[in-house]
Amino acid sequence: MSNPNLNISPQLRKNSVIIQVLTCSKSPKARLVSAQQQLEKFLPDIPVSIVMGYVASDNEVHRIYSPSLNRRLMKRPLTEAEIAIYAGHRKAMAEFLKSPYEATLILEDDFKIVTPDIIKLSVELAPELLNGTRNIVKLFDFQPKKTCKEPIYRETVKGISLVKYKSPRAGMVAYLISREGAENFLARSSVFRMVDEDIKYFWELDLDIWSIPENPVTDNSDRLGGSLVDEERQYARRQKTICRSVYGNILTIHRKFKTFLENIKYCKSKSRTSQETGTN
């Protein structure tokens, strides 16, 4: 796999896209082997960087976590593994911002490419997909509930279908992000939610999040050593008190109401733009 610090040919620099594979010292070796094989097969001309993320014992995990904000704004305390995952994504974004590229495809190391043609085209068109206010395009979502399946907007960019759900879905296995998106994520100095949960509060981070439907990339952790966080996460969930559970429900109601208001604002903005440009 190539390194972004090496000399990259002018043709590759024209693409203005880099791929970052996020891993950690506890990750099974099979994951990076799988990642390398897939990227060499399907995206051999795109520069790739391995980002060594964090594990629970790393100082960075304790440095960026805010227990007080967590108690006020999250349903339950985060596990150290969940904080480490978020810290790893932040590290990938920070490294991307130090590079010359316009966009990056961040992949957790347990990804599996399902639709190679869509992935190739998505990477090729990344600067166009991440155009206007759109600063994140997800290539994987955990399946939305029936009530959330219908998006509020659909667009097609040179053959790539994009949807904007009422609320971003969990799952950060694979996503394209612009420099603006990375800067917005990193504007927050501390974390207090899981990264999957934080994107549901997109207005706090000024993120415009879209998805490519049908999941051209999927989570393959079951076949690559299993989840690194599920056991600890399930234990943390069992430790919630009744009071914390009730407070968590209040937070969820507030989030859904705020999401509703933000979507109304977004739709009005899109409608106004369409009228000004004379498009549908």
Short mmCIF file of N, CA and C in Angstrom, two decimals, residues 53-229:
data_model
loop_
_atom_site.label_atom_id
_atom_site.label_comp_id
_atom_site.label_asym_id
_atom_site.label_seq_id
_atom_site.Cartn_x
_atom_site.Cartn_y
_atom_site.Cartn_z
N GLY A 53 -4.96 3.92 14.49
CA GLY A 53 -5.83 4.57 15.46
C GLY A 53 -5.43 4.28 16.89
N TYR A 54 -6.40 4.31 17.77
CA TYR A 54 -6.11 4.20 19.21
C TYR A 54 -6.79 2.98 19.81
N VAL A 55 -6.28 2.60 20.98
CA VAL A 55 -6.91 1.56 21.79
C VAL A 55 -7.24 2.17 23.15
N ALA A 56 -8.00 1.44 23.93
CA ALA A 56 -8.55 1.99 25.19
C ALA A 56 -7.49 2.55 26.12
N SER A 57 -6.30 1.98 26.12
CA SER A 57 -5.27 2.40 27.08
C SER A 57 -4.48 3.64 26.64
N ASP A 58 -4.71 4.13 25.43
CA ASP A 58 -3.96 5.28 24.93
C ASP A 58 -4.37 6.57 25.63
N ASN A 59 -3.40 7.45 25.89
CA ASN A 59 -3.68 8.71 26.57
C ASN A 59 -4.68 9.58 25.83
N GLU A 60 -4.64 9.52 24.49
CA GLU A 60 -5.53 10.35 23.69
C GLU A 60 -7.00 10.06 24.00
N VAL A 61 -7.30 8.81 24.31
CA VAL A 61 -8.67 8.41 24.62
C VAL A 61 -9.19 9.16 25.84
N HIS A 62 -8.34 9.30 26.84
CA HIS A 62 -8.74 9.99 28.07
C HIS A 62 -8.69 11.51 27.89
N ARG A 63 -7.79 11.98 27.01
CA ARG A 63 -7.63 13.41 26.82
C ARG A 63 -8.85 14.04 26.15
N ILE A 64 -9.43 13.34 25.17
CA ILE A 64 -10.49 13.98 24.38
C ILE A 64 -11.89 13.74 24.94
N TYR A 65 -12.03 12.86 25.93
CA TYR A 65 -13.35 12.51 26.43
C TYR A 65 -13.81 13.49 27.51
N SER A 66 -15.05 13.94 27.39
CA SER A 66 -15.63 14.85 28.38
C SER A 66 -16.74 14.13 29.14
N PRO A 67 -16.47 13.61 30.34
CA PRO A 67 -17.52 12.94 31.12
C PRO A 67 -18.69 13.86 31.45
N SER A 68 -18.41 15.14 31.71
CA SER A 68 -19.49 16.06 32.08
C SER A 68 -20.45 16.29 30.92
N LEU A 69 -19.91 16.49 29.71
CA LEU A 69 -20.78 16.66 28.55
C LEU A 69 -21.51 15.36 28.23
N ASN A 70 -20.84 14.24 28.47
CA ASN A 70 -21.50 12.95 28.25
C ASN A 70 -22.71 12.79 29.16
N ARG A 71 -22.55 13.13 30.43
CA ARG A 71 -23.67 13.01 31.37
C ARG A 71 -24.84 13.91 30.97
N ARG A 72 -24.51 15.05 30.38
CA ARG A 72 -25.56 16.01 30.03
C ARG A 72 -26.20 15.73 28.69
N LEU A 73 -25.44 15.13 27.76
CA LEU A 73 -25.91 15.08 26.38
C LEU A 73 -25.95 13.68 25.75
N MET A 74 -25.73 12.65 26.55
CA MET A 74 -25.70 11.29 26.00
C MET A 74 -26.48 10.34 26.90
N LYS A 75 -27.04 9.30 26.32
CA LYS A 75 -27.89 8.35 27.06
C LYS A 75 -27.12 7.58 28.11
N ARG A 76 -25.85 7.31 27.86
CA ARG A 76 -25.05 6.47 28.76
C ARG A 76 -23.59 6.85 28.62
N PRO A 77 -22.75 6.45 29.59
CA PRO A 77 -21.31 6.69 29.45
C PRO A 77 -20.75 5.91 28.25
N LEU A 78 -19.75 6.47 27.62
CA LEU A 78 -19.08 5.75 26.53
C LEU A 78 -18.08 4.77 27.10
N THR A 79 -17.88 3.67 26.40
CA THR A 79 -16.80 2.76 26.76
C THR A 79 -15.50 3.34 26.22
N GLU A 80 -14.39 2.91 26.78
CA GLU A 80 -13.10 3.40 26.29
C GLU A 80 -12.86 2.98 24.85
N ALA A 81 -13.37 1.81 24.48
CA ALA A 81 -13.22 1.35 23.09
C ALA A 81 -13.99 2.26 22.13
N GLU A 82 -15.18 2.71 22.53
CA GLU A 82 -15.96 3.61 21.68
C GLU A 82 -15.27 4.96 21.52
N ILE A 83 -14.67 5.43 22.61
CA ILE A 83 -13.92 6.70 22.52
C ILE A 83 -12.72 6.53 21.60
N ALA A 84 -12.06 5.38 21.71
CA ALA A 84 -10.88 5.10 20.87
C ALA A 84 -11.26 5.10 19.39
N ILE A 85 -12.42 4.54 19.07
CA ILE A 85 -12.86 4.52 17.67
C ILE A 85 -13.06 5.94 17.16
N TYR A 86 -13.74 6.76 17.95
CA TYR A 86 -13.96 8.16 17.56
C TYR A 86 -12.62 8.88 17.41
N ALA A 87 -11.72 8.65 18.35
CA ALA A 87 -10.40 9.29 18.28
C ALA A 87 -9.65 8.88 17.02
N GLY A 88 -9.82 7.61 16.60
CA GLY A 88 -9.19 7.15 15.38
C GLY A 88 -9.72 7.86 14.15
N HIS A 89 -11.03 8.05 14.08
CA HIS A 89 -11.62 8.79 12.95
C HIS A 89 -11.12 10.23 12.94
N ARG A 90 -11.00 10.82 14.11
CA ARG A 90 -10.49 12.19 14.19
C ARG A 90 -9.04 12.26 13.72
N LYS A 91 -8.26 11.24 14.07
CA LYS A 91 -6.87 11.22 13.63
C LYS A 91 -6.78 11.12 12.11
N ALA A 92 -7.62 10.27 11.52
CA ALA A 92 -7.63 10.14 10.06
C ALA A 92 -7.97 11.48 9.41
N MET A 93 -8.97 12.18 9.96
CA MET A 93 -9.35 13.47 9.41
C MET A 93 -8.24 14.50 9.54
N ALA A 94 -7.57 14.49 10.69
CA ALA A 94 -6.48 15.45 10.92
C ALA A 94 -5.33 15.19 9.94
N GLU A 95 -5.00 13.92 9.70
CA GLU A 95 -3.94 13.59 8.75
C GLU A 95 -4.34 13.99 7.33
N PHE A 96 -5.61 13.77 7.01
CA PHE A 96 -6.12 14.17 5.69
C PHE A 96 -5.96 15.67 5.49
N LEU A 97 -6.27 16.47 6.50
CA LEU A 97 -6.17 17.92 6.37
C LEU A 97 -4.74 18.40 6.19
N LYS A 98 -3.78 17.59 6.59
CA LYS A 98 -2.37 17.94 6.38
C LYS A 98 -1.89 17.57 4.98
N SER A 99 -2.70 16.82 4.25
CA SER A 99 -2.35 16.37 2.91
C SER A 99 -2.83 17.37 1.87
N PRO A 100 -2.44 17.20 0.60
CA PRO A 100 -2.89 18.12 -0.44
C PRO A 100 -4.23 17.73 -1.08
N TYR A 101 -4.85 16.68 -0.61
CA TYR A 101 -6.02 16.15 -1.31
C TYR A 101 -7.30 16.90 -0.97
N GLU A 102 -8.24 16.90 -1.93
CA GLU A 102 -9.52 17.58 -1.76
C GLU A 102 -10.51 16.75 -0.95
N ALA A 103 -10.38 15.43 -1.03
CA ALA A 103 -11.34 14.54 -0.38
C ALA A 103 -10.63 13.26 0.03
N THR A 104 -11.23 12.57 0.98
CA THR A 104 -10.69 11.28 1.39
C THR A 104 -11.82 10.27 1.54
N LEU A 105 -11.50 9.02 1.25
CA LEU A 105 -12.41 7.91 1.54
C LEU A 105 -11.85 7.22 2.77
N ILE A 106 -12.54 7.35 3.89
CA ILE A 106 -12.11 6.72 5.13
C ILE A 106 -12.80 5.37 5.26
N LEU A 107 -12.00 4.33 5.43
CA LEU A 107 -12.49 2.96 5.53
C LEU A 107 -12.04 2.35 6.85
N GLU A 108 -12.96 1.86 7.65
CA GLU A 108 -12.55 1.04 8.79
C GLU A 108 -12.03 -0.29 8.25
N ASP A 109 -11.06 -0.88 8.91
CA ASP A 109 -10.33 -1.99 8.31
C ASP A 109 -11.13 -3.28 8.13
N ASP A 110 -12.38 -3.30 8.62
CA ASP A 110 -13.22 -4.50 8.45
C ASP A 110 -14.23 -4.34 7.32
N PHE A 111 -13.94 -3.44 6.38
CA PHE A 111 -14.86 -3.20 5.26
C PHE A 111 -14.80 -4.34 4.24
N LYS A 112 -15.85 -4.41 3.46
CA LYS A 112 -15.88 -5.31 2.31
C LYS A 112 -16.56 -4.58 1.15
N ILE A 113 -15.87 -4.51 0.03
CA ILE A 113 -16.43 -3.87 -1.16
C ILE A 113 -17.44 -4.82 -1.79
N VAL A 114 -18.67 -4.34 -1.93
CA VAL A 114 -19.76 -5.16 -2.48
C VAL A 114 -20.00 -4.84 -3.95
N THR A 115 -19.92 -3.56 -4.29
CA THR A 115 -20.18 -3.12 -5.66
C THR A 115 -18.99 -2.34 -6.18
N PRO A 116 -17.99 -3.01 -6.73
CA PRO A 116 -16.75 -2.34 -7.14
C PRO A 116 -16.95 -1.18 -8.12
N ASP A 117 -17.87 -1.34 -9.07
CA ASP A 117 -18.05 -0.28 -10.07
C ASP A 117 -18.52 1.02 -9.42
N ILE A 118 -19.42 0.91 -8.44
CA ILE A 118 -19.91 2.11 -7.76
C ILE A 118 -18.80 2.74 -6.93
N ILE A 119 -17.99 1.90 -6.30
CA ILE A 119 -16.88 2.43 -5.49
C ILE A 119 -15.89 3.17 -6.38
N LYS A 120 -15.52 2.57 -7.49
CA LYS A 120 -14.57 3.22 -8.41
C LYS A 120 -15.10 4.57 -8.87
N LEU A 121 -16.36 4.59 -9.28
CA LEU A 121 -16.94 5.84 -9.78
C LEU A 121 -17.09 6.87 -8.66
N SER A 122 -17.43 6.41 -7.47
CA SER A 122 -17.58 7.32 -6.33
C SER A 122 -16.26 8.01 -5.99
N VAL A 123 -15.17 7.24 -6.01
CA VAL A 123 -13.86 7.83 -5.72
C VAL A 123 -13.46 8.80 -6.83
N GLU A 124 -13.72 8.40 -8.07
CA GLU A 124 -13.39 9.25 -9.21
C GLU A 124 -14.16 10.57 -9.16
N LEU A 125 -15.41 10.50 -8.71
CA LEU A 125 -16.27 11.68 -8.69
C LEU A 125 -16.34 12.35 -7.32
N ALA A 126 -15.49 11.95 -6.40
CA ALA A 126 -15.58 12.44 -5.02
C ALA A 126 -15.68 13.96 -4.91
N PRO A 127 -14.84 14.75 -5.62
CA PRO A 127 -14.97 16.20 -5.50
C PRO A 127 -16.33 16.72 -5.95
N GLU A 128 -16.96 16.02 -6.91
CA GLU A 128 -18.28 16.44 -7.38
C GLU A 128 -19.39 15.97 -6.45
N LEU A 129 -19.22 14.78 -5.88
CA LEU A 129 -20.20 14.29 -4.91
C LEU A 129 -20.20 15.17 -3.67
N LEU A 130 -19.01 15.63 -3.30
CA LEU A 130 -18.86 16.50 -2.13
C LEU A 130 -18.87 17.96 -2.58
N ASN A 131 -19.96 18.31 -3.22
CA ASN A 131 -20.07 19.65 -3.81
C ASN A 131 -21.18 20.43 -3.11
N GLY A 132 -21.10 21.74 -3.19
CA GLY A 132 -22.10 22.57 -2.53
C GLY A 132 -21.98 22.43 -1.02
N THR A 133 -23.12 22.23 -0.35
CA THR A 133 -23.09 22.08 1.11
C THR A 133 -22.77 20.65 1.53
N ARG A 134 -22.87 19.71 0.61
CA ARG A 134 -22.68 18.29 0.95
C ARG A 134 -21.22 18.04 1.31
N ASN A 135 -20.96 17.60 2.55
CA ASN A 135 -19.57 17.39 2.96
C ASN A 135 -19.26 15.98 3.45
N ILE A 136 -20.27 15.11 3.51
CA ILE A 136 -20.04 13.69 3.80
C ILE A 136 -20.98 12.87 2.91
N VAL A 137 -20.43 11.85 2.27
CA VAL A 137 -21.24 10.87 1.53
C VAL A 137 -20.89 9.49 2.07
N LYS A 138 -21.87 8.85 2.68
CA LYS A 138 -21.65 7.55 3.30
C LYS A 138 -21.86 6.44 2.27
N LEU A 139 -20.97 5.44 2.33
CA LEU A 139 -21.07 4.29 1.44
C LEU A 139 -21.59 3.06 2.18
N PHE A 140 -21.86 3.24 3.46
CA PHE A 140 -22.45 2.17 4.26
C PHE A 140 -23.34 2.77 5.33
N ASP A 141 -24.53 2.19 5.47
CA ASP A 141 -25.45 2.53 6.56
C ASP A 141 -26.01 1.25 7.13
N PHE A 142 -26.11 1.17 8.45
CA PHE A 142 -26.93 0.11 9.01
C PHE A 142 -28.35 0.35 8.54
N GLN A 143 -29.05 -0.72 8.24
CA GLN A 143 -30.35 -0.60 7.60
C GLN A 143 -31.31 0.25 8.43
N PRO A 144 -31.90 1.27 7.79
CA PRO A 144 -32.81 2.14 8.53
C PRO A 144 -34.10 1.42 8.89
N LYS A 145 -34.75 1.93 9.95
CA LYS A 145 -36.07 1.42 10.30
C LYS A 145 -37.05 1.75 9.19
N LYS A 146 -38.15 1.01 9.14
CA LYS A 146 -39.13 1.20 8.07
C LYS A 146 -39.61 2.65 7.99
N THR A 147 -39.77 3.28 9.15
CA THR A 147 -40.27 4.65 9.18
C THR A 147 -39.25 5.66 8.68
N CYS A 148 -37.98 5.24 8.56
CA CYS A 148 -36.92 6.18 8.18
C CYS A 148 -36.35 5.86 6.80
N LYS A 149 -36.94 4.91 6.08
CA LYS A 149 -36.35 4.50 4.82
C LYS A 149 -36.45 5.56 3.74
N GLU A 150 -37.57 6.29 3.74
CA GLU A 150 -37.76 7.27 2.69
C GLU A 150 -36.88 8.49 2.93
N PRO A 151 -36.04 8.84 1.97
CA PRO A 151 -35.20 10.03 2.14
C PRO A 151 -36.00 11.30 1.91
N ILE A 152 -35.47 12.40 2.41
CA ILE A 152 -36.13 13.68 2.16
C ILE A 152 -35.68 14.27 0.83
N TYR A 153 -34.52 13.80 0.34
CA TYR A 153 -34.04 14.27 -0.96
C TYR A 153 -33.30 13.16 -1.68
N ARG A 154 -33.38 13.20 -3.00
CA ARG A 154 -32.63 12.30 -3.87
C ARG A 154 -31.94 13.15 -4.94
N GLU A 155 -30.74 12.75 -5.28
CA GLU A 155 -30.03 13.40 -6.38
C GLU A 155 -29.22 12.34 -7.11
N THR A 156 -28.89 12.62 -8.35
CA THR A 156 -28.01 11.76 -9.13
C THR A 156 -26.88 12.61 -9.68
N VAL A 157 -25.66 12.21 -9.40
CA VAL A 157 -24.48 12.93 -9.88
C VAL A 157 -23.70 12.01 -10.81
N LYS A 158 -23.83 12.25 -12.10
CA LYS A 158 -23.11 11.48 -13.13
C LYS A 158 -23.23 9.97 -12.91
N GLY A 159 -24.44 9.53 -12.68
CA GLY A 159 -24.70 8.10 -12.55
C GLY A 159 -24.67 7.56 -11.13
N ILE A 160 -24.26 8.38 -10.17
CA ILE A 160 -24.24 7.95 -8.77
C ILE A 160 -25.49 8.47 -8.07
N SER A 161 -26.30 7.55 -7.56
CA SER A 161 -27.51 7.93 -6.82
C SER A 161 -27.14 8.33 -5.40
N LEU A 162 -27.71 9.42 -4.94
CA LEU A 162 -27.48 9.90 -3.58
C LEU A 162 -28.82 10.13 -2.90
N VAL A 163 -28.87 9.81 -1.61
CA VAL A 163 -30.08 10.07 -0.84
C VAL A 163 -29.69 10.78 0.45
N LYS A 164 -30.61 11.62 0.91
CA LYS A 164 -30.44 12.29 2.20
C LYS A 164 -31.58 11.83 3.09
N TYR A 165 -31.26 11.06 4.13
CA TYR A 165 -32.28 10.55 5.03
C TYR A 165 -32.72 11.63 6.01
N LYS A 166 -33.89 11.42 6.60
CA LYS A 166 -34.38 12.35 7.60
C LYS A 166 -33.38 12.50 8.73
N SER A 167 -32.74 11.39 9.09
CA SER A 167 -31.69 11.40 10.10
C SER A 167 -30.57 10.48 9.63
N PRO A 168 -29.31 10.92 9.68
CA PRO A 168 -28.22 10.04 9.26
C PRO A 168 -28.25 8.72 10.01
N ARG A 169 -27.96 7.64 9.30
CA ARG A 169 -27.97 6.32 9.89
C ARG A 169 -26.62 5.99 10.52
N ALA A 170 -26.63 5.10 11.49
CA ALA A 170 -25.38 4.65 12.12
C ALA A 170 -24.54 3.88 11.10
N GLY A 171 -23.26 3.80 11.39
CA GLY A 171 -22.34 3.07 10.53
C GLY A 171 -21.33 3.99 9.89
N MET A 172 -20.06 3.89 10.31
CA MET A 172 -18.99 4.72 9.76
C MET A 172 -17.90 3.85 9.15
N VAL A 173 -18.31 2.73 8.57
CA VAL A 173 -17.36 1.79 7.97
C VAL A 173 -16.69 2.39 6.74
N ALA A 174 -17.45 3.19 5.98
CA ALA A 174 -16.91 3.75 4.74
C ALA A 174 -17.64 5.06 4.43
N TYR A 175 -16.87 6.13 4.24
CA TYR A 175 -17.49 7.40 3.88
C TYR A 175 -16.48 8.33 3.22
N LEU A 176 -16.98 9.10 2.27
CA LEU A 176 -16.21 10.18 1.67
C LEU A 176 -16.44 11.44 2.49
N ILE A 177 -15.37 12.19 2.69
CA ILE A 177 -15.52 13.44 3.45
C ILE A 177 -14.63 14.51 2.82
N SER A 178 -15.15 15.72 2.76
CA SER A 178 -14.41 16.84 2.20
C SER A 178 -13.54 17.49 3.27
N ARG A 179 -12.72 18.42 2.86
CA ARG A 179 -11.90 19.15 3.82
C ARG A 179 -12.78 19.94 4.78
N GLU A 180 -13.84 20.54 4.24
CA GLU A 180 -14.76 21.28 5.11
C GLU A 180 -15.40 20.36 6.14
N GLY A 181 -15.81 19.17 5.71
CA GLY A 181 -16.41 18.22 6.64
C GLY A 181 -15.47 17.82 7.75
N ALA A 182 -14.20 17.56 7.38
CA ALA A 182 -13.20 17.18 8.38
C ALA A 182 -12.93 18.33 9.35
N GLU A 183 -12.84 19.53 8.83
CA GLU A 183 -12.62 20.70 9.69
C GLU A 183 -13.79 20.88 10.67
N ASN A 184 -15.00 20.67 10.19
CA ASN A 184 -16.17 20.81 11.05
C ASN A 184 -16.18 19.77 12.16
N PHE A 185 -15.82 18.53 11.81
CA PHE A 185 -15.73 17.47 12.81
C PHE A 185 -14.72 17.84 13.89
N LEU A 186 -13.56 18.32 13.46
CA LEU A 186 -12.46 18.58 14.39
C LEU A 186 -12.60 19.89 15.14
N ALA A 187 -13.62 20.69 14.78
CA ALA A 187 -13.85 21.94 15.50
C ALA A 187 -14.23 21.67 16.95
N ARG A 188 -14.77 20.49 17.19
CA ARG A 188 -15.14 20.10 18.56
C ARG A 188 -13.88 19.58 19.25
N SER A 189 -13.51 20.16 20.38
CA SER A 189 -12.25 19.80 21.03
C SER A 189 -12.35 18.51 21.84
N SER A 190 -13.57 18.14 22.24
CA SER A 190 -13.73 16.92 23.02
C SER A 190 -14.90 16.12 22.47
N VAL A 191 -14.97 14.85 22.85
CA VAL A 191 -16.07 14.00 22.39
C VAL A 191 -16.84 13.49 23.61
N PHE A 192 -18.13 13.22 23.38
CA PHE A 192 -18.97 12.76 24.48
C PHE A 192 -20.07 11.82 23.98
N ARG A 193 -20.11 11.61 22.66
CA ARG A 193 -20.99 10.61 22.07
C ARG A 193 -20.16 9.69 21.20
N MET A 194 -20.72 8.55 20.82
CA MET A 194 -20.09 7.70 19.82
C MET A 194 -20.09 8.44 18.49
N VAL A 195 -19.14 8.14 17.63
CA VAL A 195 -19.10 8.82 16.33
C VAL A 195 -20.37 8.55 15.54
N ASP A 196 -20.92 7.33 15.63
CA ASP A 196 -22.16 7.00 14.93
C ASP A 196 -23.33 7.82 15.44
N GLU A 197 -23.30 8.12 16.73
CA GLU A 197 -24.38 8.91 17.35
C GLU A 197 -24.21 10.39 17.05
N ASP A 198 -22.97 10.84 17.00
CA ASP A 198 -22.71 12.26 16.81
C ASP A 198 -23.22 12.75 15.46
N ILE A 199 -23.13 11.91 14.43
CA ILE A 199 -23.57 12.37 13.11
C ILE A 199 -25.09 12.59 13.07
N LYS A 200 -25.81 12.00 14.03
CA LYS A 200 -27.26 12.25 14.10
C LYS A 200 -27.55 13.67 14.57
N TYR A 201 -26.55 14.29 15.18
CA TYR A 201 -26.65 15.69 15.61
C TYR A 201 -25.89 16.56 14.60
N PHE A 202 -26.19 16.35 13.34
CA PHE A 202 -25.42 16.96 12.25
C PHE A 202 -25.39 18.48 12.30
N TRP A 203 -26.46 19.11 12.84
CA TRP A 203 -26.52 20.57 12.90
C TRP A 203 -25.48 21.14 13.85
N GLU A 204 -25.11 20.36 14.89
CA GLU A 204 -24.10 20.85 15.83
C GLU A 204 -22.73 20.99 15.16
N LEU A 205 -22.47 20.13 14.19
CA LEU A 205 -21.17 20.11 13.51
C LEU A 205 -21.24 20.71 12.11
N ASP A 206 -22.40 21.26 11.76
CA ASP A 206 -22.60 21.86 10.44
C ASP A 206 -22.24 20.86 9.33
N LEU A 207 -22.80 19.66 9.43
CA LEU A 207 -22.54 18.61 8.46
C LEU A 207 -23.77 18.39 7.58
N ASP A 208 -23.54 18.22 6.29
CA ASP A 208 -24.59 17.86 5.35
C ASP A 208 -24.28 16.44 4.87
N ILE A 209 -25.02 15.48 5.40
CA ILE A 209 -24.67 14.06 5.24
C ILE A 209 -25.63 13.37 4.29
N TRP A 210 -25.08 12.76 3.25
CA TRP A 210 -25.84 12.00 2.28
C TRP A 210 -25.33 10.57 2.26
N SER A 211 -26.04 9.69 1.59
CA SER A 211 -25.64 8.29 1.48
C SER A 211 -25.82 7.80 0.05
N ILE A 212 -25.00 6.83 -0.32
CA ILE A 212 -25.23 6.06 -1.54
C ILE A 212 -26.06 4.85 -1.13
N PRO A 213 -27.29 4.72 -1.63
CA PRO A 213 -28.15 3.62 -1.17
C PRO A 213 -27.63 2.26 -1.60
N GLU A 214 -28.18 1.24 -0.99
CA GLU A 214 -27.85 -0.17 -1.29
C GLU A 214 -26.48 -0.59 -0.77
N ASN A 215 -25.80 0.27 -0.02
CA ASN A 215 -24.53 -0.11 0.62
C ASN A 215 -23.52 -0.75 -0.33
N PRO A 216 -22.83 0.04 -1.14
CA PRO A 216 -21.78 -0.52 -2.00
C PRO A 216 -20.59 -1.07 -1.21
N VAL A 217 -20.52 -0.70 0.08
CA VAL A 217 -19.52 -1.26 1.00
C VAL A 217 -20.29 -1.79 2.21
N THR A 218 -19.80 -2.86 2.81
CA THR A 218 -20.47 -3.39 3.99
C THR A 218 -19.49 -3.69 5.10
N ASP A 219 -20.02 -3.95 6.27
CA ASP A 219 -19.24 -4.33 7.45
C ASP A 219 -18.98 -5.83 7.39
N ASN A 220 -17.70 -6.19 7.41
CA ASN A 220 -17.32 -7.60 7.30
C ASN A 220 -16.64 -8.11 8.57
N SER A 221 -16.92 -7.46 9.70
CA SER A 221 -16.22 -7.80 10.94
C SER A 221 -16.49 -9.23 11.38
N ASP A 222 -17.69 -9.76 11.10
CA ASP A 222 -18.02 -11.12 11.52
C ASP A 222 -17.05 -12.15 10.95
N ARG A 223 -16.52 -11.87 9.76
CA ARG A 223 -15.61 -12.81 9.11
C ARG A 223 -14.14 -12.43 9.30
N LEU A 224 -13.92 -11.33 10.02
CA LEU A 224 -12.54 -10.85 10.20
C LEU A 224 -12.21 -10.68 11.68
N GLY A 225 -12.63 -11.63 12.47
CA GLY A 225 -12.25 -11.63 13.88
C GLY A 225 -13.30 -11.11 14.83
N GLY A 226 -14.44 -10.65 14.32
CA GLY A 226 -15.51 -10.17 15.19
C GLY A 226 -15.34 -8.72 15.60
N SER A 227 -16.37 -8.18 16.22
CA SER A 227 -16.37 -6.79 16.67
C SER A 227 -15.37 -6.58 17.80
N LEU A 228 -14.73 -5.42 17.80
CA LEU A 228 -13.79 -5.06 18.87
C LEU A 228 -14.46 -4.31 20.01
N VAL A 229 -15.75 -3.99 19.84
CA VAL A 229 -16.41 -3.14 20.83
C VAL A 229 -17.70 -3.71 21.39
#
